[in-house]
XYZ file of C-alpha atoms in Angstrom:
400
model
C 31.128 18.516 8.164
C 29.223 15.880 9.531
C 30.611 13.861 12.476
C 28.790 10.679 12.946
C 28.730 7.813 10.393
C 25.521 7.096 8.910
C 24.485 4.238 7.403
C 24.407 3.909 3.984
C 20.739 2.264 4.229
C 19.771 5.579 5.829
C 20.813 7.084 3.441
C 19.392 5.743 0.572
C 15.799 6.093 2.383
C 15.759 9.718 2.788
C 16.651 9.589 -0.972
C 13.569 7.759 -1.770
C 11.781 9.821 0.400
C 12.334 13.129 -0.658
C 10.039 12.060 -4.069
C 7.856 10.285 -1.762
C 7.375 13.314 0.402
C 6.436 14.978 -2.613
C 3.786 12.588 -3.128
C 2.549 12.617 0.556
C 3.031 16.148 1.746
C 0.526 18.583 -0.506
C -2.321 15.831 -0.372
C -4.361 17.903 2.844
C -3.964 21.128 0.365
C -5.256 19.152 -2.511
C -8.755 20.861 -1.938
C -7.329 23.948 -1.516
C -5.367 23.804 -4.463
C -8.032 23.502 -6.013
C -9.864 26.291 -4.598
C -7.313 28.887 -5.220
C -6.218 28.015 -8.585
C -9.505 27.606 -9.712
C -9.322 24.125 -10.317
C -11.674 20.997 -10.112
C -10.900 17.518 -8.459
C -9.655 16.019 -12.104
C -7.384 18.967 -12.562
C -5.699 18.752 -9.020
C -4.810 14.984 -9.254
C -3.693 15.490 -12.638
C -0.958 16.939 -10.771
C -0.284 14.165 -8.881
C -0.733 11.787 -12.405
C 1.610 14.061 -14.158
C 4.279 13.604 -11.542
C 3.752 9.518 -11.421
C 4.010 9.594 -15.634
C 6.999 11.665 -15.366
C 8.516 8.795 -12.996
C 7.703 6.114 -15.251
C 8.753 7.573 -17.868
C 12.531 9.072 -16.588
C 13.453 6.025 -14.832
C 14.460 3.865 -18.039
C 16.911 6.892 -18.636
C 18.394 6.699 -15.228
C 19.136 2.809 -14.659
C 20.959 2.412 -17.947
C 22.952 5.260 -17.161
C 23.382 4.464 -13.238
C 24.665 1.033 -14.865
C 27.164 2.693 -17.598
C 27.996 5.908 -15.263
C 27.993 5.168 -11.508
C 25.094 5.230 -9.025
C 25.766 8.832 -7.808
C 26.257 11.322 -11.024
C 22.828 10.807 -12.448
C 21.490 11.349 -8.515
C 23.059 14.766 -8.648
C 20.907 15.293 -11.693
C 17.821 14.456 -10.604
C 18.101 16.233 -7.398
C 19.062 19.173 -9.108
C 15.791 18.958 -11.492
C 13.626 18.388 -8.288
C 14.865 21.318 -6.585
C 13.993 23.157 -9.889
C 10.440 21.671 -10.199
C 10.132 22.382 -6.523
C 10.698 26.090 -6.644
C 8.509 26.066 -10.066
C 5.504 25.223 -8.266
C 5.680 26.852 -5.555
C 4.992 29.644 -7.808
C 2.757 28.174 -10.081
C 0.183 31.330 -10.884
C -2.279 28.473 -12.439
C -3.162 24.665 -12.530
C -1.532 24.380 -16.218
C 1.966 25.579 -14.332
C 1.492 23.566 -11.458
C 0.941 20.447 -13.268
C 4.049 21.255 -15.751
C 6.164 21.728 -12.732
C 5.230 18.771 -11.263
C 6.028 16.909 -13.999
C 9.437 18.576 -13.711
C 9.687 17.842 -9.984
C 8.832 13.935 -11.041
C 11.432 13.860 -13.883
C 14.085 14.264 -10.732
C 11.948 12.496 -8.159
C 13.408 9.270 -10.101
C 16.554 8.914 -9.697
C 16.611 9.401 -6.023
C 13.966 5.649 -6.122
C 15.401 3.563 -8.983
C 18.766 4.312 -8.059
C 18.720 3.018 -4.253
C 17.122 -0.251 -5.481
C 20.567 -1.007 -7.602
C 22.483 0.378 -4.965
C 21.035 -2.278 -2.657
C 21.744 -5.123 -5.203
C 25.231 -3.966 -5.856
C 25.843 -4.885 -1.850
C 23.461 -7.711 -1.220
C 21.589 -10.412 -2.487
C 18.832 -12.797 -0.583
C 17.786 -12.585 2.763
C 20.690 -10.002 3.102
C 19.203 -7.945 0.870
C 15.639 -8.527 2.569
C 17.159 -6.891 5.485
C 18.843 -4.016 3.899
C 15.816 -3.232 2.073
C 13.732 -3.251 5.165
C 16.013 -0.852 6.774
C 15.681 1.276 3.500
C 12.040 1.313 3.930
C 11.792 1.933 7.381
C 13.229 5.412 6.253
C 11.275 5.711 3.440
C 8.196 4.591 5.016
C 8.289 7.459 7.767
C 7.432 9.797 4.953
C 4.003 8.631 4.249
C 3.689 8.406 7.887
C 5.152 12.113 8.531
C 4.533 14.063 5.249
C 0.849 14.686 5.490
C 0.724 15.986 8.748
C 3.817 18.022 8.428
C 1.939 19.437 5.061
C -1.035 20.418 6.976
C 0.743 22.564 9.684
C 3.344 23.622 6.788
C -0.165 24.916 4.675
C -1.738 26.331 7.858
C 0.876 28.331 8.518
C 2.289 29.678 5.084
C -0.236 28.278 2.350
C 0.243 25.250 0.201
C 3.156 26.560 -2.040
C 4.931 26.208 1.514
C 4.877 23.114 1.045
C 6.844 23.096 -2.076
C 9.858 25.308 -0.655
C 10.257 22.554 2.024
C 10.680 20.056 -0.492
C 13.626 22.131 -2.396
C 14.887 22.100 0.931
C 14.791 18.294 1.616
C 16.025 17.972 -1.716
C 19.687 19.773 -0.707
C 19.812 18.107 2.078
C 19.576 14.969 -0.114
C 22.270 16.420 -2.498
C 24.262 16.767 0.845
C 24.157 13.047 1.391
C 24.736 11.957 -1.556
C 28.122 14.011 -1.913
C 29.452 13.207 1.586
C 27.946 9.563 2.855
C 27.143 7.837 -0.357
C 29.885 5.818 -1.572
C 30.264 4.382 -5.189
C 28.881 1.542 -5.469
C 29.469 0.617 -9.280
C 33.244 0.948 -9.755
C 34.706 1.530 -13.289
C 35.561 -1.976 -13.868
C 31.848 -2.902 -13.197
C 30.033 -0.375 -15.777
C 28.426 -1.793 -18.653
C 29.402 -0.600 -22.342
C 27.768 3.001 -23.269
C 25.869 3.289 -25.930
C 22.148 2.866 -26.945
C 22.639 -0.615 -28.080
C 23.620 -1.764 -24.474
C 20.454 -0.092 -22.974
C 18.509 -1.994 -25.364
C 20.173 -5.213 -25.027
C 19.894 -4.994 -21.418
C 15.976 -4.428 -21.782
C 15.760 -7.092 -23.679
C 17.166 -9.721 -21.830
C 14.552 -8.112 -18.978
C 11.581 -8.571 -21.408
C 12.961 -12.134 -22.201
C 12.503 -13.107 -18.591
C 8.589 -13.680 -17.734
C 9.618 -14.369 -14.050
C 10.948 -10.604 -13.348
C 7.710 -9.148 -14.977
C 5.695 -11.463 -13.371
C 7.159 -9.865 -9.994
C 7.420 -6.521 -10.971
C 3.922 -6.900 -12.066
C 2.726 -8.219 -8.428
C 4.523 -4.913 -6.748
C 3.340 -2.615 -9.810
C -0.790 -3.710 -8.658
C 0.264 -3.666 -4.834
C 1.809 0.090 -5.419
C -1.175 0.919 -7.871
C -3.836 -0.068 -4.986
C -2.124 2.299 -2.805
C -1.944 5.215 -5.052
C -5.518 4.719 -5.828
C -5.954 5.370 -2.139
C -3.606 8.178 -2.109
C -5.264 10.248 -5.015
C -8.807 9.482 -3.804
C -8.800 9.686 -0.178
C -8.259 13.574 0.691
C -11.354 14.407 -1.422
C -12.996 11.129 0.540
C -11.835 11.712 3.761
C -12.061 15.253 3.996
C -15.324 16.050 1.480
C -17.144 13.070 2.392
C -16.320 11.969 5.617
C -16.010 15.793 7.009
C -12.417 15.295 8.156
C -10.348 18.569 8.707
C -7.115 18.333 6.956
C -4.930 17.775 10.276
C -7.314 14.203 11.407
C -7.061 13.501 7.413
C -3.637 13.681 8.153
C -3.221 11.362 11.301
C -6.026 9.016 9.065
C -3.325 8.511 6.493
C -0.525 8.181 8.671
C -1.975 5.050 10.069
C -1.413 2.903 6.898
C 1.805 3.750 7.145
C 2.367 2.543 10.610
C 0.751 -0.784 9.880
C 3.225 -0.897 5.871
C 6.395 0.308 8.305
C 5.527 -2.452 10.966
C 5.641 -5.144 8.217
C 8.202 -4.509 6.142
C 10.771 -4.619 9.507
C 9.437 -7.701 10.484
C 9.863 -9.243 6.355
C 13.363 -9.920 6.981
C 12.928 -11.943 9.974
C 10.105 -13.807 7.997
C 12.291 -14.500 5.263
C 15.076 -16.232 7.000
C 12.716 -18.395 8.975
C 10.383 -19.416 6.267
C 12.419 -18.379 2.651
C 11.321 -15.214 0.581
C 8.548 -17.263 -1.866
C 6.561 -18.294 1.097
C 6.369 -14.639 2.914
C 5.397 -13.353 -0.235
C 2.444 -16.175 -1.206
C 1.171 -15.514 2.359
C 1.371 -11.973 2.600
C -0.763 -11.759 -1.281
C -3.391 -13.960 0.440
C -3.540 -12.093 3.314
C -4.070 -9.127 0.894
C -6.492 -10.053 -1.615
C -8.247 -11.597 1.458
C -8.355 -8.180 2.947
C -9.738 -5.726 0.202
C -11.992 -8.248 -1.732
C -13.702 -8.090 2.200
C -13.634 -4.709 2.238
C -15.080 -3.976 -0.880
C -18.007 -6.637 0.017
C -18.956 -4.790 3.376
C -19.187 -1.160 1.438
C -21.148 -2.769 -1.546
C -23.183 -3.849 0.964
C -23.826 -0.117 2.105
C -21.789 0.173 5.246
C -19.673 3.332 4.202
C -18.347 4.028 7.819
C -14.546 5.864 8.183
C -13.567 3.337 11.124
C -14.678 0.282 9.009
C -12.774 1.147 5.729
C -10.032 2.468 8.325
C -9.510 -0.935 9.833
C -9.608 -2.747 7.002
C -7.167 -0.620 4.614
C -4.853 -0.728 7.993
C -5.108 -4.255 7.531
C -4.651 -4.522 3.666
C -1.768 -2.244 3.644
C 0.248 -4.024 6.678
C 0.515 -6.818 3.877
C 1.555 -4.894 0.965
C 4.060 -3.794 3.188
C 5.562 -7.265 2.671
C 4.771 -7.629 -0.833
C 6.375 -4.615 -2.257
C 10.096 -5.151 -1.037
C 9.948 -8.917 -1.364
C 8.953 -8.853 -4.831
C 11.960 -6.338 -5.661
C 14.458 -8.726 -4.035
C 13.288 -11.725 -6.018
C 13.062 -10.221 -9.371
C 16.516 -8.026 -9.163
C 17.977 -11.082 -7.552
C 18.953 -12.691 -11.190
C 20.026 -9.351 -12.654
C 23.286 -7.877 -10.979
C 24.630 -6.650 -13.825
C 22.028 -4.554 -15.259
C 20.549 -3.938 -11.583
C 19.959 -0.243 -12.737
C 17.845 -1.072 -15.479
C 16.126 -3.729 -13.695
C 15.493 -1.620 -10.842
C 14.310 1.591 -13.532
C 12.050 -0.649 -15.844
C 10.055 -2.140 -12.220
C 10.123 1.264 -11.068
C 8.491 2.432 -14.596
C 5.851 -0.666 -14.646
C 4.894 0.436 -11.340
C 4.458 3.919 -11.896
C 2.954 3.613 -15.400
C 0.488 0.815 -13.261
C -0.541 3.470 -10.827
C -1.088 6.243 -13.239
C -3.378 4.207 -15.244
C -5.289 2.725 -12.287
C -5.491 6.554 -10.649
C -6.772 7.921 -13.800
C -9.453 4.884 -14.343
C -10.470 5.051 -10.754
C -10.593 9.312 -11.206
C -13.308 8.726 -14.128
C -16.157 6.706 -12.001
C -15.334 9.074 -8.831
C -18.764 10.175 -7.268
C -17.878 11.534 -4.161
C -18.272 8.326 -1.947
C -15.422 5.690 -0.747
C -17.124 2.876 -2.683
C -15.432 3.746 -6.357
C -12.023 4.237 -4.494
C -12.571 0.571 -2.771
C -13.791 -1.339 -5.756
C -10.173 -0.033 -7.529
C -8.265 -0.857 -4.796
C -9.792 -4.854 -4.556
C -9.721 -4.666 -7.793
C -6.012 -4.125 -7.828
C -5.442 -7.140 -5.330
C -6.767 -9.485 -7.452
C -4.897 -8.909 -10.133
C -1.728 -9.294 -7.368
C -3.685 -12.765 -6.596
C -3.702 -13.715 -10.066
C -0.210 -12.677 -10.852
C 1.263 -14.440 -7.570
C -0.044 -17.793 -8.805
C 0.869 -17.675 -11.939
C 4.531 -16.408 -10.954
C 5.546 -18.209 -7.869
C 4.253 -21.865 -8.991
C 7.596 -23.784 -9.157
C 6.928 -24.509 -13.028
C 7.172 -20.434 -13.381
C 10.887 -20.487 -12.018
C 13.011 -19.976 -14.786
C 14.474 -16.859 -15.285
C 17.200 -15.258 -17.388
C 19.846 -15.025 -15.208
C 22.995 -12.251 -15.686
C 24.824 -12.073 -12.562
């Protein structure tokens, strides 16, 4: 039985993590997945694509039923299919299995993100919620920070499918959690009306308002720029740079160092200067960033410690952007927070997989493909942000 209280922020982190880590953690064994299953490049980050679709697509099931059912049943169903996928591909005998499992793994992976978002706007709202969902991604954050190195030394020492039996086992500790230190935070009286009809009514009124798209929009580019990053950069890093997978490892980590440092500091930020002005600044800052980037490597400087610097850069702002956009566009939608939370969460996802699979096809081996995706990407935040945040875009559907 555990002793000391922890909080519920905590909580809901490690929840988000655990699919997170299963993004993060097998990307040093990506080449050697590859290698022992026979596969090429395309095959191996299918398995990463298939796991993002399978997120995008699961997550309109799980807010509409978070909203009719309470926040923690469907959790304890999508843990319990992660754990599943997790031991699946750890046995995986070929790619095709792999990628099915995956896809299995991701089908559980999102509950344990959507579901933390409502959770967070059943407690809070504003700069309250700024600073709850800082502390949330704080936890979360670590993983990016944590999960590629621990998958290196986890591979070293007992083979990539290792990595996937340390997963199940982060998953039951999640399923621990949940059961002992996760209140519920949707009470009976709170639960909208069952049925299909609700679900679509609900998405409806979402689709009605062009101010929550236009949000989850701006975080669905940010998040698709950094996935672009994450498919591309083992086979970068490690291929064409000639990083082993440990320094690919401590490479990766540093983006999220600079995404972690940010996102603690964005609810300081937003009490001092209001959430619409951290936001503008920290999408100028970006765009700013990776439009330079991509200008110095057209240019023909492909060094790691220049791309390095600047993606450090880049992704200290997104850092901002991503949580700040989620508090503003859930902010009008309290009562169908679950299926405000699921359809950003699916945008996003659905945004990344696209993006990774249009960035996969022009793939050559260098950085400079990767990079022109990824400023690509923060433009289209750019373009969104003004047409979003201009105070004649402020009208929203609002169900409280």
């Amino acid at each position: 039985m555990l002793t000391r209280p922890i909080p519920i922020s905590v909580v809901l982190g490690l929840l988000t993590a655990v699919g997170l880590f299963a993004t993060d953690m097998y990307l040093p064994s990506l080449p050697a997945i590859g290698s022992d299953l026979g596969a090429d490049s395309g095959q191996v980050q299918a398995s990463l694509i298939a796991f993002f679709i399978a997120i995008a697509l699961c997550q309109v099931v799980y807010g509409p039923l978070s909203d009719m059912f309470g926040r923690k049943p469907p959790l304890y169903v999508g843990l319990g299919l992660f754990a599943l996928g997790s031991v699946g591909c750890a046995l995986a005998p070929t790619i095709e299995w792999l990628i099915a499992f995956r896809f299995l793994q991701g089908m559980g992976a999102c509950a344990g993100m959507v579901i933390p978002r409502a959770v967070v706007r059943d407690l809070h709202t504003g700069v309250a919620a700024a600073h709850m969902m800082a502390r949330l991604m704080l936890v979360f954050s670590v993983s990016p920070l944590l999960a590629p190195l621990a998958g290196s030394f986890v591979a070293a020492a007992g083979g990539w499918q290792a990595n996937f039996w340390v997963m199940g086992g982060a998953c039951l500790l999640g399923l621990v959690l949940v059961a002992l230190r996760l209140p519920e935070t949707r009470p009976p009286e709170q639960r909208t009306a069952t049925g299909l009809a609700s679900t679509i009514s609900g998405y409806k009124i979402l689709l009605r308002d062009p101010h929550y798209l236009g949000l989850v929009l701006i975080a669905s580019f940010g998040m698709a720029s950094y996935m672009t990053y994450l498919a591309n950069s083992s086979f970068v890093l490690i291929e064409h740079y000639g990083l082993s997978p440990s320094l690919y490892s401590v490479m990766f980590s540093l983006n999220a160092v600079s995404f972690i440092g940010m996102s603690q500091l964005n609810g300081r930020f937003a009490r001092r200067f209001g959430l619409k002005r951290v936001i503008g600044f920290a999408i100028l800052g970006f765009v700013t960033t990776m439009v330079a980037l991509f200008a110095v490597t057209a240019l023909g400087i492909d060094r790691l410690a220049v791309m390095v610097a600047f993606l450090f850069i880049g992704y200290g702002f997104l850092g901002s952007i991503i949580p700040t956009a989620a508090v503003l566009a859930l902010e009008s939608h309290g009562r169908i927070a679950g299926s405000a939370s699921a359809m950003m969460g699916t945008l996003q996802f659905i945004t990344a997989a696209a993006v990774m699979g249009l960035s996969g096809l022009y793939f050559d081996g260098t950085s400079l493909p990767m990079i022109a995706t990824i400023a690509l990407c923060s433009l289209m935040v750019c373009v969104l942000g003004v047409l979003t945040l201009r105070p004649s875009a402020r009208k929203a559907v609002t169900v409280e």
